[in-house]
Amino acid sequence: MNGLSNYEASEYLRIISTQKGQPFNESVLNSDKEKLEKNLNEHGYLNAKIESVTVNEVSSEYVQVNFNIEKKNPCRVDQVLIEDSLSNILNFLTVPIETGSICDFKSIRETLEIQKENYLEQGYLQANVKIKDISYSANKESAKIVLQI
């Protein structure tokens, strides 16, 4: 995987179906390309593209597959707003997402779930923490996230 660090490449190799020692299948390769782009987007690289995929025949039995990835600049959280919140009244509010952080939606969802669990543990049985809206800048390099707590 060209365009990624060794660590990132090893992580992304885990999510694709095309693997060493497995029969080559072009439809699986296309599906892998979509998985990679979706995963890069989910991790905050909204402008990332798989520029090309090259398949080189190494021998009559083996091929080498190279994904050429251009990550581009990540999307960063520019602003976090909280709407419809009883927590303001309770003087109990902590914003669970830092401005300037990458828009890694998997991590953001995990953080919001932890925040919800903290509220539940403290006795707020109807607590809910969720993303109400997300809007992006024109170049998709910054985002405004509206939370409902």
Short mmCIF file of N, CA, C and O in Angstrom, two decimals:
data_model
loop_
_atom_site.label_atom_id
_atom_site.label_comp_id
_atom_site.label_asym_id
_atom_site.label_seq_id
_atom_site.Cartn_x
_atom_site.Cartn_y
_atom_site.Cartn_z
N MET A 1 0.85 -1.17 0.00
CA MET A 1 0.00 0.00 0.00
C MET A 1 0.89 1.22 0.00
O MET A 1 1.49 1.55 1.02
N ASN A 2 0.98 1.85 -1.14
CA ASN A 2 1.78 3.06 -1.27
C ASN A 2 0.97 4.26 -0.80
O ASN A 2 -0.21 4.38 -1.08
N GLY A 3 1.63 5.16 -0.06
CA GLY A 3 0.97 6.36 0.43
C GLY A 3 0.57 6.28 1.89
O GLY A 3 0.02 7.22 2.44
N LEU A 4 0.82 5.14 2.53
CA LEU A 4 0.51 4.96 3.94
C LEU A 4 1.80 4.59 4.69
O LEU A 4 2.72 4.03 4.10
N SER A 5 1.83 4.89 5.98
CA SER A 5 2.95 4.44 6.79
C SER A 5 2.88 2.92 6.91
O SER A 5 1.83 2.31 6.62
N ASN A 6 3.96 2.30 7.35
CA ASN A 6 3.97 0.84 7.53
C ASN A 6 2.89 0.41 8.51
O ASN A 6 2.21 -0.60 8.30
N TYR A 7 2.73 1.17 9.59
CA TYR A 7 1.71 0.83 10.59
C TYR A 7 0.31 0.92 9.97
O TYR A 7 -0.50 0.02 10.12
N GLU A 8 0.04 2.03 9.26
CA GLU A 8 -1.28 2.19 8.63
C GLU A 8 -1.53 1.08 7.62
O GLU A 8 -2.63 0.51 7.58
N ALA A 9 -0.53 0.77 6.82
CA ALA A 9 -0.68 -0.28 5.81
C ALA A 9 -1.01 -1.61 6.47
O ALA A 9 -1.90 -2.33 6.01
N SER A 10 -0.35 -1.93 7.57
CA SER A 10 -0.63 -3.21 8.25
C SER A 10 -2.05 -3.22 8.82
O SER A 10 -2.73 -4.26 8.79
N GLU A 11 -2.52 -2.08 9.30
CA GLU A 11 -3.90 -1.99 9.80
C GLU A 11 -4.91 -2.16 8.67
O GLU A 11 -5.90 -2.87 8.83
N TYR A 12 -4.67 -1.52 7.54
CA TYR A 12 -5.61 -1.60 6.42
C TYR A 12 -5.57 -2.97 5.75
O TYR A 12 -6.57 -3.42 5.21
N LEU A 13 -4.43 -3.65 5.80
CA LEU A 13 -4.35 -5.00 5.25
C LEU A 13 -5.30 -5.96 5.98
O LEU A 13 -5.76 -6.93 5.41
N ARG A 14 -5.59 -5.64 7.22
CA ARG A 14 -6.48 -6.50 8.02
C ARG A 14 -7.94 -6.43 7.57
O ARG A 14 -8.71 -7.35 7.83
N ILE A 15 -8.33 -5.34 6.92
CA ILE A 15 -9.75 -5.18 6.58
C ILE A 15 -10.09 -5.59 5.16
O ILE A 15 -11.26 -5.66 4.82
N ILE A 16 -9.07 -5.84 4.35
CA ILE A 16 -9.37 -6.21 2.97
C ILE A 16 -9.39 -7.73 2.80
O ILE A 16 -8.81 -8.46 3.60
N SER A 17 -10.08 -8.18 1.78
CA SER A 17 -10.22 -9.61 1.52
C SER A 17 -9.09 -10.17 0.66
O SER A 17 -8.78 -11.35 0.74
N THR A 18 -8.47 -9.32 -0.15
CA THR A 18 -7.34 -9.76 -0.98
C THR A 18 -6.15 -9.99 -0.06
O THR A 18 -5.67 -9.05 0.57
N GLN A 19 -5.70 -11.22 0.04
CA GLN A 19 -4.62 -11.57 0.96
C GLN A 19 -3.61 -12.48 0.29
O GLN A 19 -3.92 -13.16 -0.69
N LYS A 20 -2.40 -12.51 0.86
CA LYS A 20 -1.35 -13.40 0.36
C LYS A 20 -1.84 -14.84 0.40
O LYS A 20 -2.47 -15.27 1.36
N GLY A 21 -1.53 -15.56 -0.66
CA GLY A 21 -1.86 -16.98 -0.70
C GLY A 21 -3.29 -17.29 -1.12
O GLY A 21 -3.65 -18.45 -1.28
N GLN A 22 -4.11 -16.25 -1.29
CA GLN A 22 -5.50 -16.45 -1.70
C GLN A 22 -5.62 -16.28 -3.21
O GLN A 22 -4.87 -15.51 -3.81
N PRO A 23 -6.57 -16.98 -3.83
CA PRO A 23 -6.77 -16.80 -5.28
C PRO A 23 -7.14 -15.34 -5.58
O PRO A 23 -7.86 -14.70 -4.82
N PHE A 24 -6.60 -14.81 -6.68
CA PHE A 24 -6.88 -13.44 -7.08
C PHE A 24 -8.25 -13.35 -7.72
O PHE A 24 -8.60 -14.17 -8.57
N ASN A 25 -9.03 -12.35 -7.31
CA ASN A 25 -10.37 -12.14 -7.85
C ASN A 25 -10.56 -10.63 -8.04
O ASN A 25 -10.51 -9.88 -7.08
N GLU A 26 -10.79 -10.22 -9.27
CA GLU A 26 -10.89 -8.79 -9.57
C GLU A 26 -12.09 -8.13 -8.89
O GLU A 26 -12.01 -6.97 -8.47
N SER A 27 -13.21 -8.83 -8.77
CA SER A 27 -14.37 -8.22 -8.10
C SER A 27 -14.09 -8.02 -6.61
O SER A 27 -14.53 -7.03 -6.01
N VAL A 28 -13.35 -8.95 -6.01
CA VAL A 28 -12.95 -8.80 -4.60
C VAL A 28 -12.01 -7.60 -4.48
O VAL A 28 -12.10 -6.81 -3.54
N LEU A 29 -11.10 -7.44 -5.45
CA LEU A 29 -10.18 -6.31 -5.45
C LEU A 29 -10.94 -4.99 -5.51
O LEU A 29 -10.62 -4.05 -4.77
N ASN A 30 -11.97 -4.90 -6.35
CA ASN A 30 -12.79 -3.69 -6.43
C ASN A 30 -13.52 -3.42 -5.12
O ASN A 30 -13.62 -2.28 -4.67
N SER A 31 -14.00 -4.48 -4.49
CA SER A 31 -14.65 -4.35 -3.19
C SER A 31 -13.65 -3.85 -2.14
O SER A 31 -13.99 -3.01 -1.30
N ASP A 32 -12.43 -4.36 -2.19
CA ASP A 32 -11.38 -3.92 -1.27
C ASP A 32 -11.06 -2.44 -1.44
O ASP A 32 -10.86 -1.72 -0.46
N LYS A 33 -11.04 -1.99 -2.67
CA LYS A 33 -10.79 -0.58 -2.96
C LYS A 33 -11.86 0.29 -2.29
O LYS A 33 -11.55 1.29 -1.65
N GLU A 34 -13.11 -0.12 -2.41
CA GLU A 34 -14.22 0.61 -1.78
C GLU A 34 -14.09 0.58 -0.26
O GLU A 34 -14.33 1.59 0.41
N LYS A 35 -13.73 -0.58 0.30
CA LYS A 35 -13.54 -0.69 1.76
C LYS A 35 -12.46 0.25 2.25
O LYS A 35 -12.61 0.90 3.28
N LEU A 36 -11.35 0.31 1.51
CA LEU A 36 -10.25 1.19 1.90
C LEU A 36 -10.67 2.65 1.89
O LEU A 36 -10.41 3.38 2.84
N GLU A 37 -11.33 3.07 0.82
CA GLU A 37 -11.77 4.47 0.74
C GLU A 37 -12.78 4.79 1.84
O GLU A 37 -12.69 5.84 2.49
N LYS A 38 -13.70 3.89 2.09
CA LYS A 38 -14.70 4.11 3.15
C LYS A 38 -14.02 4.21 4.50
O LYS A 38 -14.33 5.09 5.31
N ASN A 39 -13.06 3.33 4.75
CA ASN A 39 -12.35 3.34 6.04
C ASN A 39 -11.51 4.60 6.20
O ASN A 39 -11.47 5.18 7.29
N LEU A 40 -10.84 5.02 5.14
CA LEU A 40 -10.06 6.26 5.20
C LEU A 40 -10.98 7.45 5.50
O LEU A 40 -10.66 8.30 6.33
N ASN A 41 -12.14 7.49 4.85
CA ASN A 41 -13.12 8.55 5.11
C ASN A 41 -13.59 8.53 6.55
O ASN A 41 -13.68 9.56 7.21
N GLU A 42 -13.88 7.34 7.06
CA GLU A 42 -14.36 7.20 8.42
C GLU A 42 -13.31 7.65 9.44
O GLU A 42 -13.64 8.10 10.52
N HIS A 43 -12.04 7.53 9.07
CA HIS A 43 -10.96 7.95 9.96
C HIS A 43 -10.53 9.40 9.73
O HIS A 43 -9.47 9.82 10.18
N GLY A 44 -11.35 10.16 9.02
CA GLY A 44 -11.12 11.59 8.90
C GLY A 44 -10.45 12.05 7.63
O GLY A 44 -10.23 13.25 7.44
N TYR A 45 -10.13 11.14 6.73
CA TYR A 45 -9.50 11.51 5.47
C TYR A 45 -10.57 11.54 4.37
O TYR A 45 -10.68 10.65 3.55
N LEU A 46 -11.38 12.61 4.41
CA LEU A 46 -12.54 12.71 3.53
C LEU A 46 -12.17 12.93 2.07
O LEU A 46 -12.96 12.65 1.18
N ASN A 47 -10.97 13.42 1.82
CA ASN A 47 -10.52 13.66 0.45
C ASN A 47 -9.62 12.54 -0.07
O ASN A 47 -9.07 12.65 -1.16
N ALA A 48 -9.44 11.48 0.71
CA ALA A 48 -8.56 10.39 0.31
C ALA A 48 -9.12 9.67 -0.91
O ALA A 48 -10.32 9.53 -1.08
N LYS A 49 -8.19 9.25 -1.74
CA LYS A 49 -8.56 8.52 -2.95
C LYS A 49 -7.59 7.38 -3.17
O LYS A 49 -6.41 7.48 -2.87
N ILE A 50 -8.11 6.30 -3.70
CA ILE A 50 -7.26 5.23 -4.20
C ILE A 50 -6.97 5.64 -5.64
O ILE A 50 -7.83 5.54 -6.51
N GLU A 51 -5.79 6.18 -5.87
CA GLU A 51 -5.44 6.72 -7.19
C GLU A 51 -5.41 5.62 -8.25
O GLU A 51 -5.85 5.82 -9.37
N SER A 52 -4.86 4.48 -7.88
CA SER A 52 -4.80 3.36 -8.82
C SER A 52 -4.51 2.08 -8.06
O SER A 52 -4.08 2.11 -6.92
N VAL A 53 -4.80 0.99 -8.72
CA VAL A 53 -4.46 -0.33 -8.20
C VAL A 53 -3.71 -1.04 -9.32
O VAL A 53 -4.21 -1.14 -10.44
N THR A 54 -2.51 -1.46 -9.02
CA THR A 54 -1.73 -2.17 -10.03
C THR A 54 -1.62 -3.64 -9.65
O THR A 54 -1.44 -3.98 -8.48
N VAL A 55 -1.74 -4.48 -10.64
CA VAL A 55 -1.62 -5.93 -10.45
C VAL A 55 -0.49 -6.40 -11.36
O VAL A 55 -0.57 -6.27 -12.57
N ASN A 56 0.58 -6.86 -10.74
CA ASN A 56 1.75 -7.33 -11.48
C ASN A 56 1.88 -8.84 -11.32
O ASN A 56 1.83 -9.35 -10.20
N GLU A 57 2.08 -9.52 -12.44
CA GLU A 57 2.27 -10.96 -12.39
C GLU A 57 3.71 -11.25 -11.95
O GLU A 57 4.66 -10.86 -12.61
N VAL A 58 3.85 -11.91 -10.81
CA VAL A 58 5.16 -12.26 -10.27
C VAL A 58 5.62 -13.59 -10.86
O VAL A 58 6.78 -13.77 -11.18
N SER A 59 4.68 -14.51 -10.96
CA SER A 59 4.95 -15.81 -11.58
C SER A 59 3.64 -16.31 -12.16
O SER A 59 2.62 -15.63 -12.10
N SER A 60 3.66 -17.52 -12.71
CA SER A 60 2.43 -18.06 -13.29
C SER A 60 1.38 -18.33 -12.21
O SER A 60 0.20 -18.45 -12.52
N GLU A 61 1.78 -18.36 -10.95
CA GLU A 61 0.84 -18.66 -9.86
C GLU A 61 0.57 -17.48 -8.94
O GLU A 61 -0.37 -17.53 -8.15
N TYR A 62 1.40 -16.44 -9.00
CA TYR A 62 1.28 -15.35 -8.05
C TYR A 62 1.24 -13.99 -8.74
O TYR A 62 1.90 -13.79 -9.75
N VAL A 63 0.45 -13.08 -8.13
CA VAL A 63 0.42 -11.69 -8.57
C VAL A 63 0.73 -10.81 -7.36
O VAL A 63 0.55 -11.21 -6.21
N GLN A 64 1.21 -9.62 -7.66
CA GLN A 64 1.45 -8.62 -6.62
C GLN A 64 0.45 -7.50 -6.83
O GLN A 64 0.33 -6.98 -7.96
N VAL A 65 -0.27 -7.13 -5.78
CA VAL A 65 -1.28 -6.08 -5.85
C VAL A 65 -0.77 -4.87 -5.07
O VAL A 65 -0.38 -5.01 -3.91
N ASN A 66 -0.76 -3.71 -5.71
CA ASN A 66 -0.36 -2.46 -5.06
C ASN A 66 -1.51 -1.46 -5.12
O ASN A 66 -2.01 -1.16 -6.20
N PHE A 67 -1.91 -0.97 -3.94
CA PHE A 67 -2.90 0.10 -3.85
C PHE A 67 -2.12 1.41 -3.73
O PHE A 67 -1.30 1.55 -2.82
N ASN A 68 -2.34 2.34 -4.64
CA ASN A 68 -1.68 3.65 -4.60
C ASN A 68 -2.68 4.65 -4.01
O ASN A 68 -3.66 5.01 -4.66
N ILE A 69 -2.41 5.03 -2.77
CA ILE A 69 -3.36 5.82 -2.00
C ILE A 69 -2.84 7.24 -1.82
O ILE A 69 -1.68 7.46 -1.48
N GLU A 70 -3.72 8.21 -2.04
CA GLU A 70 -3.41 9.60 -1.74
C GLU A 70 -4.35 10.04 -0.61
O GLU A 70 -5.55 10.21 -0.82
N LYS A 71 -3.79 10.17 0.59
CA LYS A 71 -4.61 10.51 1.75
C LYS A 71 -5.07 11.96 1.75
O LYS A 71 -6.16 12.26 2.21
N LYS A 72 -4.23 12.85 1.31
CA LYS A 72 -4.49 14.30 1.34
C LYS A 72 -4.64 14.76 2.79
O LYS A 72 -4.38 14.02 3.72
N ASN A 73 -5.06 16.01 2.99
CA ASN A 73 -5.19 16.55 4.35
C ASN A 73 -6.42 15.97 5.04
O ASN A 73 -7.48 15.84 4.43
N PRO A 74 -6.29 15.67 6.33
CA PRO A 74 -7.45 15.15 7.06
C PRO A 74 -8.43 16.28 7.39
O PRO A 74 -8.08 17.45 7.40
N CYS A 75 -9.65 15.88 7.67
CA CYS A 75 -10.67 16.80 8.16
C CYS A 75 -10.42 16.98 9.66
O CYS A 75 -10.17 16.00 10.38
N ARG A 76 -10.47 18.20 10.13
CA ARG A 76 -10.29 18.47 11.56
C ARG A 76 -11.56 19.11 12.12
O ARG A 76 -12.25 19.85 11.44
N VAL A 77 -11.83 18.82 13.38
CA VAL A 77 -12.99 19.39 14.06
C VAL A 77 -12.69 20.86 14.32
O VAL A 77 -11.74 21.19 15.02
N ASP A 78 -13.48 21.72 13.72
CA ASP A 78 -13.29 23.16 13.84
C ASP A 78 -14.14 23.73 14.97
O ASP A 78 -13.74 24.67 15.65
N GLN A 79 -15.32 23.14 15.17
CA GLN A 79 -16.25 23.67 16.15
C GLN A 79 -17.15 22.55 16.66
O GLN A 79 -17.56 21.68 15.88
N VAL A 80 -17.43 22.57 17.96
CA VAL A 80 -18.37 21.62 18.56
C VAL A 80 -19.43 22.43 19.28
O VAL A 80 -19.12 23.23 20.16
N LEU A 81 -20.68 22.24 18.88
CA LEU A 81 -21.81 22.92 19.51
C LEU A 81 -22.68 21.88 20.20
O LEU A 81 -22.79 20.75 19.73
N ILE A 82 -23.30 22.29 21.29
CA ILE A 82 -24.20 21.39 22.00
C ILE A 82 -25.58 22.02 22.03
O ILE A 82 -25.73 23.17 22.43
N GLU A 83 -26.56 21.26 21.57
CA GLU A 83 -27.94 21.75 21.52
C GLU A 83 -28.84 20.86 22.37
O GLU A 83 -28.54 19.71 22.62
N ASP A 84 -29.97 21.42 22.75
CA ASP A 84 -31.02 20.68 23.46
C ASP A 84 -30.46 19.92 24.66
O ASP A 84 -30.72 18.74 24.85
N SER A 85 -29.70 20.62 25.49
CA SER A 85 -29.01 19.93 26.56
C SER A 85 -29.53 20.31 27.94
O SER A 85 -29.54 21.48 28.30
N LEU A 86 -29.96 19.32 28.71
CA LEU A 86 -30.29 19.54 30.11
C LEU A 86 -29.03 19.62 30.95
O LEU A 86 -29.05 20.12 32.06
N SER A 87 -27.92 19.12 30.40
CA SER A 87 -26.68 19.13 31.16
C SER A 87 -26.20 20.55 31.43
O SER A 87 -25.49 20.78 32.40
N ASN A 88 -26.59 21.52 30.60
CA ASN A 88 -26.24 22.91 30.89
C ASN A 88 -26.90 23.36 32.19
O ASN A 88 -26.29 24.02 33.00
N ILE A 89 -28.15 22.95 32.37
CA ILE A 89 -28.88 23.30 33.59
C ILE A 89 -28.24 22.60 34.79
O ILE A 89 -28.14 23.15 35.87
N LEU A 90 -27.80 21.37 34.60
CA LEU A 90 -27.23 20.59 35.68
C LEU A 90 -25.78 20.98 35.99
O LEU A 90 -25.19 20.45 36.91
N ASN A 91 -25.22 21.90 35.22
CA ASN A 91 -23.83 22.31 35.38
C ASN A 91 -22.90 21.09 35.37
O ASN A 91 -22.01 20.95 36.17
N PHE A 92 -23.15 20.20 34.43
CA PHE A 92 -22.48 18.90 34.40
C PHE A 92 -21.83 18.65 33.06
O PHE A 92 -21.42 17.57 32.76
N LEU A 93 -21.71 19.66 32.26
CA LEU A 93 -21.33 19.46 30.87
C LEU A 93 -19.83 19.43 30.67
O LEU A 93 -19.11 20.29 31.15
N THR A 94 -19.38 18.42 29.96
CA THR A 94 -18.02 18.40 29.44
C THR A 94 -18.14 18.06 27.96
O THR A 94 -18.88 17.17 27.57
N VAL A 95 -17.42 18.80 27.13
CA VAL A 95 -17.47 18.55 25.69
C VAL A 95 -16.53 17.39 25.39
O VAL A 95 -15.34 17.47 25.65
N PRO A 96 -17.08 16.29 24.88
CA PRO A 96 -16.27 15.09 24.70
C PRO A 96 -15.38 15.07 23.45
O PRO A 96 -14.61 14.15 23.27
N ILE A 97 -15.47 16.09 22.60
CA ILE A 97 -14.69 16.13 21.37
C ILE A 97 -13.87 17.41 21.36
O ILE A 97 -14.40 18.49 21.55
N GLU A 98 -12.57 17.28 21.14
CA GLU A 98 -11.69 18.45 21.14
C GLU A 98 -11.63 19.09 19.76
O GLU A 98 -11.52 18.39 18.75
N THR A 99 -11.68 20.42 19.74
CA THR A 99 -11.48 21.11 18.47
C THR A 99 -10.02 20.92 18.05
O THR A 99 -9.13 20.81 18.88
N GLY A 100 -9.83 20.80 16.75
CA GLY A 100 -8.49 20.56 16.21
C GLY A 100 -8.18 19.09 16.01
O GLY A 100 -7.24 18.74 15.31
N SER A 101 -8.98 18.22 16.62
CA SER A 101 -8.74 16.79 16.46
C SER A 101 -9.24 16.34 15.08
O SER A 101 -10.07 16.98 14.46
N ILE A 102 -8.70 15.21 14.62
CA ILE A 102 -9.11 14.67 13.32
C ILE A 102 -10.54 14.14 13.43
O ILE A 102 -10.93 13.58 14.45
N CYS A 103 -11.31 14.31 12.38
CA CYS A 103 -12.70 13.83 12.33
C CYS A 103 -12.73 12.31 12.16
O CYS A 103 -13.25 11.80 11.17
N ASP A 104 -12.19 11.61 13.11
CA ASP A 104 -12.17 10.15 13.10
C ASP A 104 -13.49 9.68 13.71
O ASP A 104 -13.64 9.63 14.92
N PHE A 105 -14.46 9.37 12.85
CA PHE A 105 -15.81 9.12 13.32
C PHE A 105 -15.93 7.86 14.16
O PHE A 105 -16.78 7.79 15.05
N LYS A 106 -15.09 6.89 13.93
CA LYS A 106 -15.09 5.70 14.78
C LYS A 106 -14.70 6.09 16.21
O LYS A 106 -15.39 5.74 17.17
N SER A 107 -13.65 6.87 16.35
CA SER A 107 -13.22 7.33 17.68
C SER A 107 -14.23 8.27 18.31
O SER A 107 -14.48 8.21 19.51
N ILE A 108 -14.82 9.14 17.49
CA ILE A 108 -15.82 10.08 18.02
C ILE A 108 -17.02 9.31 18.56
O ILE A 108 -17.51 9.59 19.66
N ARG A 109 -17.51 8.31 17.81
CA ARG A 109 -18.65 7.51 18.29
C ARG A 109 -18.30 6.78 19.59
O ARG A 109 -19.12 6.73 20.51
N GLU A 110 -17.08 6.24 19.68
CA GLU A 110 -16.65 5.56 20.90
C GLU A 110 -16.59 6.54 22.08
O GLU A 110 -17.03 6.21 23.18
N THR A 111 -16.07 7.74 21.84
CA THR A 111 -15.99 8.76 22.88
C THR A 111 -17.37 9.16 23.36
O THR A 111 -17.61 9.30 24.56
N LEU A 112 -18.30 9.34 22.44
CA LEU A 112 -19.67 9.71 22.82
C LEU A 112 -20.35 8.60 23.60
O LEU A 112 -21.11 8.86 24.54
N GLU A 113 -20.08 7.35 23.24
CA GLU A 113 -20.65 6.21 23.97
C GLU A 113 -20.10 6.16 25.40
O GLU A 113 -20.85 5.91 26.34
N ILE A 114 -18.83 6.43 25.57
CA ILE A 114 -18.23 6.48 26.91
C ILE A 114 -18.85 7.61 27.72
O ILE A 114 -19.17 7.44 28.91
N GLN A 115 -19.05 8.76 27.08
CA GLN A 115 -19.67 9.90 27.77
C GLN A 115 -21.08 9.53 28.23
O GLN A 115 -21.48 9.82 29.35
N LYS A 116 -21.83 8.85 27.37
CA LYS A 116 -23.18 8.42 27.71
C LYS A 116 -23.14 7.45 28.90
O LYS A 116 -23.94 7.58 29.84
N GLU A 117 -22.23 6.50 28.87
CA GLU A 117 -22.09 5.54 29.98
C GLU A 117 -21.75 6.26 31.28
O GLU A 117 -22.27 5.89 32.35
N ASN A 118 -20.91 7.30 31.22
CA ASN A 118 -20.57 8.07 32.42
C ASN A 118 -21.81 8.75 32.99
O ASN A 118 -22.01 8.77 34.21
N TYR A 119 -22.63 9.33 32.12
CA TYR A 119 -23.87 9.95 32.58
C TYR A 119 -24.79 8.91 33.23
O TYR A 119 -25.38 9.16 34.28
N LEU A 120 -24.91 7.74 32.60
CA LEU A 120 -25.77 6.68 33.15
C LEU A 120 -25.27 6.22 34.52
O LEU A 120 -26.07 6.02 35.45
N GLU A 121 -23.97 6.05 34.66
CA GLU A 121 -23.38 5.63 35.94
C GLU A 121 -23.62 6.64 37.04
O GLU A 121 -23.70 6.28 38.21
N GLN A 122 -23.76 7.91 36.68
CA GLN A 122 -23.99 8.94 37.68
C GLN A 122 -25.47 9.17 37.94
O GLN A 122 -25.84 10.11 38.61
N GLY A 123 -26.32 8.30 37.39
CA GLY A 123 -27.73 8.33 37.72
C GLY A 123 -28.63 9.03 36.72
O GLY A 123 -29.83 9.14 36.95
N TYR A 124 -28.09 9.51 35.65
CA TYR A 124 -28.90 10.17 34.63
C TYR A 124 -29.40 9.10 33.67
O TYR A 124 -28.81 8.85 32.63
N LEU A 125 -30.50 8.43 34.07
CA LEU A 125 -30.97 7.23 33.39
C LEU A 125 -31.51 7.47 31.99
O LEU A 125 -31.62 6.54 31.20
N GLN A 126 -31.85 8.70 31.68
CA GLN A 126 -32.34 9.00 30.33
C GLN A 126 -31.28 9.72 29.50
O GLN A 126 -31.60 10.34 28.50
N ALA A 127 -30.04 9.58 29.93
CA ALA A 127 -28.96 10.27 29.24
C ALA A 127 -28.83 9.76 27.81
O ALA A 127 -28.99 8.58 27.52
N ASN A 128 -28.56 10.69 26.92
CA ASN A 128 -28.31 10.35 25.53
C ASN A 128 -27.25 11.32 25.01
O ASN A 128 -27.33 12.52 25.26
N VAL A 129 -26.26 10.80 24.35
CA VAL A 129 -25.20 11.62 23.78
C VAL A 129 -25.05 11.18 22.33
O VAL A 129 -24.68 10.05 22.06
N LYS A 130 -25.37 12.09 21.42
CA LYS A 130 -25.30 11.71 20.01
C LYS A 130 -24.98 12.90 19.13
O LYS A 130 -25.15 14.05 19.52
N ILE A 131 -24.52 12.58 17.93
CA ILE A 131 -24.27 13.61 16.93
C ILE A 131 -25.59 13.98 16.28
O ILE A 131 -26.30 13.12 15.77
N LYS A 132 -25.93 15.25 16.35
CA LYS A 132 -27.18 15.72 15.76
C LYS A 132 -26.96 16.15 14.31
O LYS A 132 -27.80 15.92 13.45
N ASP A 133 -25.80 16.78 14.05
CA ASP A 133 -25.53 17.27 12.70
C ASP A 133 -24.03 17.44 12.51
O ASP A 133 -23.30 17.71 13.47
N ILE A 134 -23.59 17.27 11.28
CA ILE A 134 -22.20 17.54 10.91
C ILE A 134 -22.22 18.34 9.62
O ILE A 134 -22.92 17.97 8.68
N SER A 135 -21.49 19.42 9.59
CA SER A 135 -21.35 20.18 8.35
C SER A 135 -19.86 20.38 8.08
O SER A 135 -19.06 20.53 9.00
N TYR A 136 -19.51 20.34 6.81
CA TYR A 136 -18.11 20.41 6.39
C TYR A 136 -17.84 21.68 5.62
O TYR A 136 -18.73 22.22 4.96
N SER A 137 -16.59 22.11 5.67
CA SER A 137 -16.16 23.23 4.82
C SER A 137 -16.17 22.75 3.37
O SER A 137 -16.24 21.55 3.10
N ALA A 138 -16.07 23.68 2.45
CA ALA A 138 -16.12 23.34 1.03
C ALA A 138 -15.02 22.36 0.63
O ALA A 138 -15.23 21.46 -0.18
N ASN A 139 -13.83 22.49 1.24
CA ASN A 139 -12.72 21.59 0.88
C ASN A 139 -12.68 20.33 1.75
O ASN A 139 -11.75 19.53 1.63
N LYS A 140 -13.65 20.16 2.62
CA LYS A 140 -13.77 19.00 3.50
C LYS A 140 -12.56 18.81 4.42
O LYS A 140 -12.23 17.71 4.81
N GLU A 141 -11.93 19.93 4.79
CA GLU A 141 -10.79 19.86 5.70
C GLU A 141 -11.12 20.34 7.10
O GLU A 141 -10.28 20.29 8.00
N SER A 142 -12.36 20.81 7.30
CA SER A 142 -12.81 21.16 8.63
C SER A 142 -14.30 20.86 8.77
O SER A 142 -15.02 20.82 7.78
N ALA A 143 -14.70 20.60 10.02
CA ALA A 143 -16.09 20.22 10.27
C ALA A 143 -16.64 20.91 11.52
O ALA A 143 -15.89 21.19 12.46
N LYS A 144 -17.93 21.15 11.47
CA LYS A 144 -18.65 21.63 12.64
C LYS A 144 -19.57 20.50 13.06
O LYS A 144 -20.34 19.99 12.25
N ILE A 145 -19.45 20.11 14.31
CA ILE A 145 -20.25 18.99 14.82
C ILE A 145 -21.22 19.53 15.87
O ILE A 145 -20.82 20.26 16.78
N VAL A 146 -22.49 19.20 15.70
CA VAL A 146 -23.52 19.59 16.66
C VAL A 146 -23.92 18.33 17.43
O VAL A 146 -24.31 17.32 16.84
N LEU A 147 -23.77 18.40 18.75
CA LEU A 147 -24.12 17.28 19.61
C LEU A 147 -25.43 17.53 20.31
O LEU A 147 -25.79 18.67 20.60
N GLN A 148 -26.12 16.46 20.62
CA GLN A 148 -27.31 16.53 21.46
C GLN A 148 -27.00 15.71 22.70
O GLN A 148 -26.73 14.51 22.61
N ILE A 149 -26.99 16.40 23.83
CA ILE A 149 -26.69 15.71 25.09
C ILE A 149 -27.86 15.91 26.03
O ILE A 149 -28.33 17.00 26.21
#
